[in-house]
PDB file of C-alpha atoms in Angstrom:
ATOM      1  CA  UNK A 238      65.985  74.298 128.404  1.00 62.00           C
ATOM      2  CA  UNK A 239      67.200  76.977 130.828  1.00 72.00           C
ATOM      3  CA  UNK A 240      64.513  78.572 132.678  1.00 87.00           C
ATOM      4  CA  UNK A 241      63.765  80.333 136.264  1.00 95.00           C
ATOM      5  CA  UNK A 242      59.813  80.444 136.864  1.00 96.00           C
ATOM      6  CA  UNK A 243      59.290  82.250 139.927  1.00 96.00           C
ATOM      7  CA  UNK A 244      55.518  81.998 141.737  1.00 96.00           C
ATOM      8  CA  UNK A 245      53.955  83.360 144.878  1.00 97.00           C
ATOM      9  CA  UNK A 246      53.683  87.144 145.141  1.00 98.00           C
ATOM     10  CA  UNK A 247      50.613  88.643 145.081  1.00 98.00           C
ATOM     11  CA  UNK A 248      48.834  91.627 147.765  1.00 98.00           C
ATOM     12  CA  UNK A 249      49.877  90.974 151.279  1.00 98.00           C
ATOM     13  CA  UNK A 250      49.036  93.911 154.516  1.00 98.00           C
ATOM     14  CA  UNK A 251      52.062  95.614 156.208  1.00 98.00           C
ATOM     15  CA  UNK A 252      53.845  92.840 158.747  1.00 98.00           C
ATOM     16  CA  UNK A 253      52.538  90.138 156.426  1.00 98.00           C
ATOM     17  CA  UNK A 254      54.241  87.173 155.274  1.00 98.00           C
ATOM     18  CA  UNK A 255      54.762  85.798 151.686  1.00 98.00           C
ATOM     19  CA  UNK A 256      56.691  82.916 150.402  1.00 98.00           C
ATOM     20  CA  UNK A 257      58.286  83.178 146.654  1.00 98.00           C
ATOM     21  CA  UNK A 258      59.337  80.167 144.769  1.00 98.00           C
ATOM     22  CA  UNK A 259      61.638  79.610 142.046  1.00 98.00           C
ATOM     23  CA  UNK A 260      61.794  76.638 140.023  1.00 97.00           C
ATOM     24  CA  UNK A 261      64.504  75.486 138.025  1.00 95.00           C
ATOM     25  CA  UNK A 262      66.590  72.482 136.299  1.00 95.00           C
ATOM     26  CA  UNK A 263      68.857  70.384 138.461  1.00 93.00           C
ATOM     27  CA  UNK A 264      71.524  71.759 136.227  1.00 91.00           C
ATOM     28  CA  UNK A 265      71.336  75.206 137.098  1.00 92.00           C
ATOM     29  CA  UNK A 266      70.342  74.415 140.725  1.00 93.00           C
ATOM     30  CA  UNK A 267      73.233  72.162 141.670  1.00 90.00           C
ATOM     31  CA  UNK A 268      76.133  74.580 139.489  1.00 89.00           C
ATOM     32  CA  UNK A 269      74.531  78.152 140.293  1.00 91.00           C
ATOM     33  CA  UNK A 270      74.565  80.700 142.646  1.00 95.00           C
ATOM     34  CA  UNK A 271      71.179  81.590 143.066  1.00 97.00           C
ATOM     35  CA  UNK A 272      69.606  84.745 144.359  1.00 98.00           C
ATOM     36  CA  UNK A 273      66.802  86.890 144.462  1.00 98.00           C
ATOM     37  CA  UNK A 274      66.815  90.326 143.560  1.00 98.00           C
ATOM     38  CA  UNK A 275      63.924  92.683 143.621  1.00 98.00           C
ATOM     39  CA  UNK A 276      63.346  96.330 141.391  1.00 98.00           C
ATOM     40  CA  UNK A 277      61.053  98.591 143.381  1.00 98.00           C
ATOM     41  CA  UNK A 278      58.631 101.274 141.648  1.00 95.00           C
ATOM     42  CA  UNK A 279      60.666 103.539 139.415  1.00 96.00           C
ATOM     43  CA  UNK A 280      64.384 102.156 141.025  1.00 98.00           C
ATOM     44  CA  UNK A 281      66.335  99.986 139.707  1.00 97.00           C
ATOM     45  CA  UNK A 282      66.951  96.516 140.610  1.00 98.00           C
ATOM     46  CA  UNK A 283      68.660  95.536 143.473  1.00 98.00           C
ATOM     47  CA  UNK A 284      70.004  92.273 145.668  1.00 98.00           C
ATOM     48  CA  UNK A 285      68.219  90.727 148.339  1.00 98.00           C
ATOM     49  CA  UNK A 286      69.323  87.299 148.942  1.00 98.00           C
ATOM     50  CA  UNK A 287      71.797  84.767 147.800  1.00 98.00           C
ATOM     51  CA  UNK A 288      72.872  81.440 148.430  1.00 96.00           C
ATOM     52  CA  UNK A 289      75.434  79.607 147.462  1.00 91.00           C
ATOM     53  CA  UNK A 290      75.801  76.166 146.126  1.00 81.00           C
ATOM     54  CA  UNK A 291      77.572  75.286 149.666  1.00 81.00           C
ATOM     55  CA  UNK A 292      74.534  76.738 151.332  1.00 85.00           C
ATOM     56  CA  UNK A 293      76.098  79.962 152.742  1.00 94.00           C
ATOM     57  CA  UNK A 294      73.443  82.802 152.233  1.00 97.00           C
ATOM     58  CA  UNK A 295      73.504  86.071 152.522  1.00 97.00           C
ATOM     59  CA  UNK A 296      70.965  89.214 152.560  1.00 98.00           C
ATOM     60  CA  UNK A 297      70.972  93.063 151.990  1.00 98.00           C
ATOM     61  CA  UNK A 298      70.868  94.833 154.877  1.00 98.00           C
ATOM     62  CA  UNK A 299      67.450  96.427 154.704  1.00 98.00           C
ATOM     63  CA  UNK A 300      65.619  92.634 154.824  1.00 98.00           C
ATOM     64  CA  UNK A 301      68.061  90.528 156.952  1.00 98.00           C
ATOM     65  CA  UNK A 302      66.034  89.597 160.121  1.00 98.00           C
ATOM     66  CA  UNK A 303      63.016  89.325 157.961  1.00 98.00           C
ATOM     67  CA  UNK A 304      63.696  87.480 154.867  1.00 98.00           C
ATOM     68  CA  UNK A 305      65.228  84.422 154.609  1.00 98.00           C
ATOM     69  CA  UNK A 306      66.632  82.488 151.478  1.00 98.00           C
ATOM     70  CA  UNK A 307      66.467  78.416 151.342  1.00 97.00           C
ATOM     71  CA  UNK A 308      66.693  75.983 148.735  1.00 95.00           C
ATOM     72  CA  UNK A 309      65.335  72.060 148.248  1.00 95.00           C
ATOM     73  CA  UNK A 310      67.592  69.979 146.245  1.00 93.00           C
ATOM     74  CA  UNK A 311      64.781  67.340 145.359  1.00 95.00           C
ATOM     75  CA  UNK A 312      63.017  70.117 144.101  1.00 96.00           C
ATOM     76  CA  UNK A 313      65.502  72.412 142.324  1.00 96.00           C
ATOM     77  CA  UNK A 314      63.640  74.935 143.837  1.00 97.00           C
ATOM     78  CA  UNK A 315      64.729  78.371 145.831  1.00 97.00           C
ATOM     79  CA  UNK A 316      62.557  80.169 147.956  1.00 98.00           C
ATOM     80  CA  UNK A 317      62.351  83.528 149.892  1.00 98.00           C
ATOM     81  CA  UNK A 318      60.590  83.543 152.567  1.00 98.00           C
ATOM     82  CA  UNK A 319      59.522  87.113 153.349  1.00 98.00           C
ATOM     83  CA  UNK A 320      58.530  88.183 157.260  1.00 98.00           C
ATOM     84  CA  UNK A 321      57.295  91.716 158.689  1.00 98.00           C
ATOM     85  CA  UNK A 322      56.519  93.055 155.448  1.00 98.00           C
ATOM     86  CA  UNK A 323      56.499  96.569 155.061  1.00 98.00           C
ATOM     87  CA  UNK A 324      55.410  98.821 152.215  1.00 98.00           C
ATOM     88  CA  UNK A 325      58.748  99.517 150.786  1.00 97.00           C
ATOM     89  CA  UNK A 326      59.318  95.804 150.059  1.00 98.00           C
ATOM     90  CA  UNK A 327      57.029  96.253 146.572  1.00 98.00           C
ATOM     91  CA  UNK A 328      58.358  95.422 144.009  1.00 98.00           C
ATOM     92  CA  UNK A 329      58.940  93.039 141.393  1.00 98.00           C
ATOM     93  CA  UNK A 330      60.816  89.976 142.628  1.00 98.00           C
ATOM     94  CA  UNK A 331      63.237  88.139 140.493  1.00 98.00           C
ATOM     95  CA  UNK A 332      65.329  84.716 140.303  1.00 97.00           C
ATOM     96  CA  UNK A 333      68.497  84.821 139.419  1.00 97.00           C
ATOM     97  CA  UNK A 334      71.245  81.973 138.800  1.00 96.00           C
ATOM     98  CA  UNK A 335      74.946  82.953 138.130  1.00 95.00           C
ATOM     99  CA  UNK A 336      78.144  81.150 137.759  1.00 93.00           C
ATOM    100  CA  UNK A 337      81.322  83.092 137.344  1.00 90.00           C
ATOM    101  CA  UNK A 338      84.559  81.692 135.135  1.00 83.00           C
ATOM    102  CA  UNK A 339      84.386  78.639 133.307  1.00 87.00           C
ATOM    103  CA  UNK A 340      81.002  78.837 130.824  1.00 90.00           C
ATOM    104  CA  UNK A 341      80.029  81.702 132.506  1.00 93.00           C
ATOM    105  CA  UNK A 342      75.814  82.899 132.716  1.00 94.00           C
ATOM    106  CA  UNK A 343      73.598  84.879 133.934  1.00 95.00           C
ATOM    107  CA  UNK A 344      70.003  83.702 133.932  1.00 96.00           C
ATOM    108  CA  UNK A 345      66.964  85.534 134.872  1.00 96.00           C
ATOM    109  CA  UNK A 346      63.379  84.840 135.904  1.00 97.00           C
ATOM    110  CA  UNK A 347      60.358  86.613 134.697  1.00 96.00           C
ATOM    111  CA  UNK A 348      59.605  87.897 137.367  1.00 97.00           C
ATOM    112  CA  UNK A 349      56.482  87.951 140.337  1.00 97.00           C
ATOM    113  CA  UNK A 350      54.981  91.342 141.814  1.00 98.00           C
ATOM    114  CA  UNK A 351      54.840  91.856 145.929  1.00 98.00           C
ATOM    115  CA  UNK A 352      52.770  94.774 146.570  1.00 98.00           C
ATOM    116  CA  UNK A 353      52.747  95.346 150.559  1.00 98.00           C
ATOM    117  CA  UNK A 354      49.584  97.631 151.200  1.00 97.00           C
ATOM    118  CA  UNK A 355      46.815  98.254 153.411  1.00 94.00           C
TER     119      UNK A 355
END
């Protein structure tokens, strides 16, 4: 059963901090590249983190400094952890696990709302 459940949005004030978690199977955590994209209010979705299954991350431009992407193996679980919120960081936050080439995928999460407001 393939499936990314993602957890931990919710309301946080400007310069806030808020920790997302996706969950996963072993399977797709150990063979994936895993990443987090987010789709703002009437945008469309965009990248803000990856990481590899060596461990090399990497981050949009507009969150680097301020969010950072991190995984536990035991767990088959990747997080973003999200620093000096500001209001155009609302959005809907999703998981997302891709391999390229052999038995290619593309799997999605449902999905978690961040709504940065005072």
């Amino acid at each position: 059963q393939v499936q990314l459940v993602e957890s931990g949005g919710g309301l946080v004030q400007p310069g806030g901090s808020l920790r997302l978690s996706c969950a996963t199977s072993s399977y797709i955590f150990d063979g994936s590249n895993l990443a987090w994209y987010r789709q703002p209010p009437g945008k469309q979705r965009e990248f803000v983190a990856g990481i590899a299954s060596g461990g090399g991350t990497n981050y949009a431009d507009s969150v680097k400094g301020r969010f950072t992407i991190s995984g536990d193996n035991a767990k088959s679980t990747v997080y973003l952890q999200m620093t000096g919120l500001k209001p155009e960081d609302t959005a809907v936050y999703y998981c997302n696990a891709k391999r390229d080439g052999y038995r290619p995928y593309n799997y999605w999460g449902q999905g978690t709302q961040v709504t940065v407001s005072s």
